[in-house]
Amino acid sequence: MSNDTGETVDVLAIGAHPDDVELACGGLLIKLARQGKRVAVLDLTRGEMGSRGDAGQREREALAAADVMGIHAREAADLPDSRLANTTEQQRAIIPFIRKYRPSVICALMAPDRHPDHSAAHALSREANYYSGLERIETGQPPYRAPRMYYFYPYAELAGAPPCVVDISDVFDTKMAALRAYQSQFHNPGYPGPATHISSKQFWEGIETRARYWGGRIGVEHGEPLYTDAPLPLATLPGL
Ligand SMILES: [Zn+2]
């Protein structure tokens, strides 16, 4: 899957590794796609340092998950797994994707996070979006800066109470189906390869536990927390 049509999107979700966006905001992306929004995913790496599967298998799994989510495009930036760092060189590798898709909204990883790649991806995504708006950084494309960014956590919530929780109750089953596309990564009895933290039964069950916790915080069945670093415009008060 790629963006061969050259069309822009409404939302660009940027993860460090394939499966980050499904874990953290898969429900949101499924909802937006069903609402007719054009959604693209950019995986900064191909997850080639994962203990199970290889880059080819991870790519097939990521594209299968994209199909389940119903999104428009998915690409990889081919930055090195386990060596993400907020450098000029890595920012410049991301800018062409922002200028190609020209999203109204970017969803990116939140920091701090226990995985160093995730924290690096937070800074990289923010700063690449800023510099993407500068005319004098030349990529052969017009400059573009997404006007709004939201942030998500795949595993943990370390930054205090989120300002938003998305109600994903009606798409939670589809989110889990997208995650099951990652046959090499998550709980999958009989799959060859070493046991990992995320391949444990406890981790798989924890995905629903977290979704139910966040859903409970807003009075629904399943939710996904979302952070922002800019004020959210309100036309009325939620709760009225
Ligand atoms: Zn990750």
mmCIF file of C-alpha atoms and ligand atoms in Angstrom:
data_model
loop_
_atom_site.group_PDB
_atom_site.id
_atom_site.type_symbol
_atom_site.label_atom_id
_atom_site.label_comp_id
_atom_site.label_asym_id
_atom_site.label_seq_id
_atom_site.Cartn_x
_atom_site.Cartn_y
_atom_site.Cartn_z
ATOM 1 C CA MET A 1 0.000 0.000 0.000
ATOM 2 C CA SER A 2 1.292 3.453 -0.786
ATOM 3 C CA ASN A 3 -0.044 6.794 -1.882
ATOM 4 C CA ASP A 4 0.293 6.293 -5.619
ATOM 5 C CA THR A 5 -2.603 8.606 -6.358
ATOM 6 C CA GLY A 6 -0.676 11.560 -4.984
ATOM 7 C CA GLU A 7 -3.687 12.670 -2.986
ATOM 8 C CA THR A 8 -3.456 14.450 0.305
ATOM 9 C CA VAL A 9 -4.957 13.119 3.533
ATOM 10 C CA ASP A 10 -6.842 14.521 6.496
ATOM 11 C CA VAL A 11 -4.839 12.675 9.144
ATOM 12 C CA LEU A 12 -1.259 11.375 9.198
ATOM 13 C CA ALA A 13 -0.452 9.054 12.118
ATOM 14 C CA ILE A 14 3.277 8.596 12.755
ATOM 15 C CA GLY A 15 4.545 5.598 14.743
ATOM 16 C CA ALA A 16 8.083 4.475 15.529
ATOM 17 C CA HIS A 17 7.380 0.809 14.745
ATOM 18 C CA PRO A 18 4.608 -1.011 12.888
ATOM 19 C CA ASP A 19 1.864 -1.702 15.488
ATOM 20 C CA ASP A 20 2.426 1.505 17.540
ATOM 21 C CA VAL A 21 -0.497 3.305 15.944
ATOM 22 C CA GLU A 22 -2.801 0.271 16.157
ATOM 23 C CA LEU A 23 -2.080 -0.148 19.858
ATOM 24 C CA ALA A 24 -2.453 3.503 20.765
ATOM 25 C CA CYS A 25 -4.917 5.074 18.347
ATOM 26 C CA GLY A 26 -6.151 2.264 16.102
ATOM 27 C CA GLY A 27 -9.714 2.840 17.266
ATOM 28 C CA LEU A 28 -9.494 6.545 16.461
ATOM 29 C CA LEU A 29 -8.094 5.883 12.973
ATOM 30 C CA ILE A 30 -10.816 3.307 12.244
ATOM 31 C CA LYS A 31 -13.491 5.780 13.347
ATOM 32 C CA LEU A 32 -12.067 8.558 11.203
ATOM 33 C CA ALA A 33 -11.822 6.279 8.155
ATOM 34 C CA ARG A 34 -15.447 5.251 8.646
ATOM 35 C CA GLN A 35 -16.397 8.923 8.841
ATOM 36 C CA GLY A 36 -14.926 9.372 5.369
ATOM 37 C CA LYS A 37 -11.673 10.996 6.473
ATOM 38 C CA ARG A 38 -8.563 10.132 4.535
ATOM 39 C CA VAL A 39 -6.026 8.571 6.880
ATOM 40 C CA ALA A 40 -2.379 7.653 6.234
ATOM 41 C CA VAL A 41 0.127 5.952 8.546
ATOM 42 C CA LEU A 42 3.874 6.548 8.476
ATOM 43 C CA ASP A 43 5.989 3.975 10.321
ATOM 44 C CA LEU A 44 9.376 5.577 10.976
ATOM 45 C CA THR A 45 11.095 2.154 11.064
ATOM 46 C CA ARG A 46 10.205 -1.299 9.801
ATOM 47 C CA GLY A 47 10.549 -2.833 13.263
ATOM 48 C CA GLU A 48 13.530 -4.837 12.082
ATOM 49 C CA MET A 49 15.015 -5.115 15.585
ATOM 50 C CA GLY A 50 11.986 -6.982 16.948
ATOM 51 C CA SER A 51 12.736 -10.362 18.529
ATOM 52 C CA ARG A 52 10.086 -12.151 16.452
ATOM 53 C CA GLY A 53 9.444 -12.062 12.711
ATOM 54 C CA ASP A 54 11.560 -10.134 10.208
ATOM 55 C CA ALA A 55 11.180 -6.892 8.288
ATOM 56 C CA GLY A 56 9.347 -8.584 5.392
ATOM 57 C CA GLN A 57 6.860 -10.250 7.677
ATOM 58 C CA ARG A 58 6.388 -7.057 9.683
ATOM 59 C CA GLU A 59 5.591 -5.213 6.443
ATOM 60 C CA ARG A 60 3.008 -7.793 5.402
ATOM 61 C CA GLU A 61 1.442 -7.611 8.860
ATOM 62 C CA ALA A 62 1.377 -3.793 8.793
ATOM 63 C CA LEU A 63 -0.349 -3.742 5.407
ATOM 64 C CA ALA A 64 -2.876 -6.346 6.556
ATOM 65 C CA ALA A 65 -3.609 -4.231 9.640
ATOM 66 C CA ALA A 66 -4.023 -1.163 7.416
ATOM 67 C CA ASP A 67 -6.598 -3.067 5.362
ATOM 68 C CA VAL A 68 -8.516 -3.977 8.513
ATOM 69 C CA MET A 69 -8.487 -0.330 9.650
ATOM 70 C CA GLY A 70 -9.683 0.841 6.228
ATOM 71 C CA ILE A 71 -7.049 3.554 5.913
ATOM 72 C CA HIS A 72 -5.899 5.141 2.675
ATOM 73 C CA ALA A 73 -2.123 4.686 2.710
ATOM 74 C CA ARG A 74 0.744 3.310 4.789
ATOM 75 C CA GLU A 75 4.446 3.844 4.255
ATOM 76 C CA ALA A 76 7.725 3.325 6.098
ATOM 77 C CA ALA A 77 10.397 6.013 6.390
ATOM 78 C CA ASP A 78 13.166 3.388 6.685
ATOM 79 C CA LEU A 79 14.832 5.018 9.677
ATOM 80 C CA PRO A 80 16.835 2.555 11.822
ATOM 81 C CA ASP A 81 14.901 0.619 14.474
ATOM 82 C CA SER A 82 16.353 1.128 17.990
ATOM 83 C CA ARG A 83 18.404 4.076 16.733
ATOM 84 C CA LEU A 84 15.779 6.798 16.382
ATOM 85 C CA ALA A 85 17.180 10.140 17.486
ATOM 86 C CA ASN A 86 15.990 13.694 17.037
ATOM 87 C CA THR A 87 18.652 14.649 14.521
ATOM 88 C CA THR A 88 18.514 16.950 11.525
ATOM 89 C CA GLU A 89 19.175 13.973 9.259
ATOM 90 C CA GLN A 90 16.214 11.988 10.603
ATOM 91 C CA GLN A 91 13.920 15.048 10.579
ATOM 92 C CA ARG A 92 14.781 15.552 6.911
ATOM 93 C CA ALA A 93 13.746 11.945 6.188
ATOM 94 C CA ILE A 94 10.258 12.644 7.582
ATOM 95 C CA ILE A 95 9.592 16.035 5.982
ATOM 96 C CA PRO A 96 8.938 14.652 2.445
ATOM 97 C CA PHE A 97 6.057 12.556 3.822
ATOM 98 C CA ILE A 98 4.459 15.546 5.581
ATOM 99 C CA ARG A 99 4.743 17.602 2.406
ATOM 100 C CA LYS A 100 3.399 14.750 0.276
ATOM 101 C CA TYR A 101 0.320 14.050 2.394
ATOM 102 C CA ARG A 102 -0.298 17.638 3.662
ATOM 103 C CA PRO A 103 -2.429 16.396 6.596
ATOM 104 C CA SER A 104 -4.714 18.734 8.537
ATOM 105 C CA VAL A 105 -3.823 16.768 11.667
ATOM 106 C CA ILE A 106 -0.777 14.735 12.672
ATOM 107 C CA CYS A 107 -1.089 12.097 15.404
ATOM 108 C CA ALA A 108 2.314 11.211 16.877
ATOM 109 C CA LEU A 109 3.849 9.432 19.840
ATOM 110 C CA MET A 110 3.763 11.049 23.290
ATOM 111 C CA ALA A 111 6.794 11.323 25.562
ATOM 112 C CA PRO A 112 8.298 10.370 27.924
ATOM 113 C CA ASP A 113 8.038 6.671 27.124
ATOM 114 C CA ARG A 114 10.020 3.672 28.349
ATOM 115 C CA HIS A 115 10.974 2.793 24.760
ATOM 116 C CA PRO A 116 13.661 5.287 23.708
ATOM 117 C CA ASP A 117 12.484 5.110 20.073
ATOM 118 C CA HIS A 118 9.052 6.331 21.165
ATOM 119 C CA SER A 119 10.409 9.360 22.988
ATOM 120 C CA ALA A 120 12.673 10.125 20.038
ATOM 121 C CA ALA A 121 9.747 9.746 17.614
ATOM 122 C CA HIS A 122 7.770 12.312 19.636
ATOM 123 C CA ALA A 123 10.466 14.946 19.249
ATOM 124 C CA LEU A 124 11.206 13.942 15.659
ATOM 125 C CA SER A 125 7.562 14.203 14.581
ATOM 126 C CA ARG A 126 7.042 17.583 16.266
ATOM 127 C CA GLU A 127 10.177 19.135 14.910
ATOM 128 C CA ALA A 128 9.878 17.616 11.416
ATOM 129 C CA ASN A 129 6.396 19.131 11.198
ATOM 130 C CA TYR A 130 7.743 22.537 12.220
ATOM 131 C CA TYR A 131 10.670 22.494 9.814
ATOM 132 C CA SER A 132 8.453 21.114 7.023
ATOM 133 C CA GLY A 133 6.874 24.573 6.954
ATOM 134 C CA LEU A 134 10.129 26.314 6.119
ATOM 135 C CA GLU A 135 10.550 27.354 2.489
ATOM 136 C CA ARG A 136 14.317 27.047 2.559
ATOM 137 C CA ILE A 137 14.398 23.374 3.495
ATOM 138 C CA GLU A 138 14.285 22.038 -0.023
ATOM 139 C CA THR A 139 12.789 18.673 -0.955
ATOM 140 C CA GLY A 140 11.393 19.613 -4.351
ATOM 141 C CA GLN A 141 7.936 19.957 -2.731
ATOM 142 C CA PRO A 142 6.040 23.016 -1.497
ATOM 143 C CA PRO A 143 6.546 23.673 2.233
ATOM 144 C CA TYR A 144 3.744 22.507 4.510
ATOM 145 C CA ARG A 145 3.143 22.386 8.269
ATOM 146 C CA ALA A 146 0.173 20.508 9.760
ATOM 147 C CA PRO A 147 -1.707 23.053 11.889
ATOM 148 C CA ARG A 148 -2.572 20.676 14.735
ATOM 149 C CA MET A 149 -0.890 17.706 16.419
ATOM 150 C CA TYR A 150 -2.251 15.125 18.841
ATOM 151 C CA TYR A 151 -0.192 12.588 20.774
ATOM 152 C CA PHE A 152 -0.745 8.978 21.801
ATOM 153 C CA TYR A 153 0.885 6.351 24.041
ATOM 154 C CA PRO A 154 1.059 2.709 22.841
ATOM 155 C CA TYR A 155 1.768 1.136 26.240
ATOM 156 C CA ALA A 156 1.763 3.539 29.130
ATOM 157 C CA GLU A 157 0.425 6.869 30.225
ATOM 158 C CA LEU A 158 3.139 8.750 32.013
ATOM 159 C CA ALA A 159 2.205 12.360 31.396
ATOM 160 C CA GLY A 160 -0.754 12.769 33.744
ATOM 161 C CA ALA A 161 -4.421 12.926 32.894
ATOM 162 C CA PRO A 162 -5.012 13.248 29.133
ATOM 163 C CA PRO A 163 -7.175 16.151 27.961
ATOM 164 C CA CYS A 164 -9.125 13.863 25.625
ATOM 165 C CA VAL A 165 -10.387 10.288 25.597
ATOM 166 C CA VAL A 166 -11.803 9.016 22.308
ATOM 167 C CA ASP A 167 -14.876 6.770 22.545
ATOM 168 C CA ILE A 168 -13.874 3.695 20.500
ATOM 169 C CA SER A 169 -16.606 1.365 21.808
ATOM 170 C CA ASP A 170 -18.156 0.812 18.381
ATOM 171 C CA VAL A 171 -14.838 -0.020 16.701
ATOM 172 C CA PHE A 172 -12.988 -1.822 19.495
ATOM 173 C CA ASP A 173 -13.483 -5.256 17.874
ATOM 174 C CA THR A 174 -12.014 -3.932 14.622
ATOM 175 C CA LYS A 175 -9.030 -2.477 16.503
ATOM 176 C CA MET A 176 -8.348 -5.921 17.990
ATOM 177 C CA ALA A 177 -8.709 -7.492 14.529
ATOM 178 C CA ALA A 178 -6.090 -5.044 13.213
ATOM 179 C CA LEU A 179 -3.759 -6.017 16.066
ATOM 180 C CA ARG A 180 -4.283 -9.716 15.343
ATOM 181 C CA ALA A 181 -2.813 -9.050 11.877
ATOM 182 C CA TYR A 182 0.547 -8.825 13.689
ATOM 183 C CA GLN A 183 0.792 -12.591 13.997
ATOM 184 C CA SER A 184 4.498 -12.516 14.864
ATOM 185 C CA GLN A 185 4.194 -9.879 17.577
ATOM 186 C CA PHE A 186 1.289 -10.524 19.904
ATOM 187 C CA HIS A 187 -0.058 -13.489 21.858
ATOM 188 C CA ASN A 188 -0.245 -16.300 19.307
ATOM 189 C CA PRO A 189 0.193 -19.760 20.845
ATOM 190 C CA GLY A 190 2.262 -22.023 18.626
ATOM 191 C CA TYR A 191 4.050 -19.203 16.822
ATOM 192 C CA PRO A 192 7.800 -19.998 16.651
ATOM 193 C CA GLY A 193 10.204 -17.558 18.255
ATOM 194 C CA PRO A 194 11.243 -16.285 21.660
ATOM 195 C CA ALA A 195 8.640 -15.120 24.167
ATOM 196 C CA THR A 196 8.557 -11.338 24.545
ATOM 197 C CA HIS A 197 6.766 -8.849 26.747
ATOM 198 C CA ILE A 198 4.215 -8.013 24.062
ATOM 199 C CA SER A 199 3.709 -11.652 22.996
ATOM 200 C CA SER A 200 2.513 -12.593 26.485
ATOM 201 C CA LYS A 201 -1.107 -13.402 27.256
ATOM 202 C CA GLN A 202 -1.002 -10.706 29.943
ATOM 203 C CA PHE A 203 -0.044 -8.015 27.421
ATOM 204 C CA TRP A 204 -2.823 -9.046 25.028
ATOM 205 C CA GLU A 205 -5.416 -8.968 27.795
ATOM 206 C CA GLY A 206 -3.986 -5.669 28.999
ATOM 207 C CA ILE A 207 -4.959 -3.997 25.713
ATOM 208 C CA GLU A 208 -8.623 -4.489 26.559
ATOM 209 C CA THR A 209 -8.067 -3.644 30.218
ATOM 210 C CA ARG A 210 -6.589 -0.274 29.257
ATOM 211 C CA ALA A 211 -9.352 0.394 26.721
ATOM 212 C CA ARG A 212 -11.980 -0.363 29.363
ATOM 213 C CA TYR A 213 -10.218 1.824 31.927
ATOM 214 C CA TRP A 214 -10.111 4.815 29.594
ATOM 215 C CA GLY A 215 -13.656 4.164 28.392
ATOM 216 C CA GLY A 216 -14.772 4.100 32.016
ATOM 217 C CA ARG A 217 -13.209 7.511 32.582
ATOM 218 C CA ILE A 218 -15.692 9.006 30.083
ATOM 219 C CA GLY A 219 -18.615 6.682 30.827
ATOM 220 C CA VAL A 220 -18.384 4.413 27.772
ATOM 221 C CA GLU A 221 -17.162 0.844 27.161
ATOM 222 C CA HIS A 222 -13.803 1.435 25.452
ATOM 223 C CA GLY A 223 -11.581 4.487 25.034
ATOM 224 C CA GLU A 224 -8.191 5.688 23.848
ATOM 225 C CA PRO A 225 -6.423 8.607 25.574
ATOM 226 C CA LEU A 226 -5.143 11.442 23.429
ATOM 227 C CA TYR A 227 -2.877 14.341 24.380
ATOM 228 C CA THR A 228 -2.384 17.735 22.794
ATOM 229 C CA ASP A 229 0.020 20.617 23.328
ATOM 230 C CA ALA A 230 -2.307 23.328 22.053
ATOM 231 C CA PRO A 231 -5.683 24.518 23.388
ATOM 232 C CA LEU A 232 -8.705 22.684 21.994
ATOM 233 C CA PRO A 233 -11.447 24.938 20.652
ATOM 234 C CA LEU A 234 -14.825 24.326 22.317
ATOM 235 C CA ALA A 235 -18.111 25.569 20.879
ATOM 236 C CA THR A 236 -19.932 24.392 24.010
ATOM 237 C CA LEU A 237 -19.029 22.488 27.167
ATOM 238 C CA PRO A 238 -18.771 18.687 26.971
ATOM 239 C CA GLY A 239 -21.184 17.437 29.636
ATOM 240 C CA LEU A 240 -23.964 19.846 28.770
HETATM 241 ZN ZN ZN B 1 6.914 0.940 19.239
#
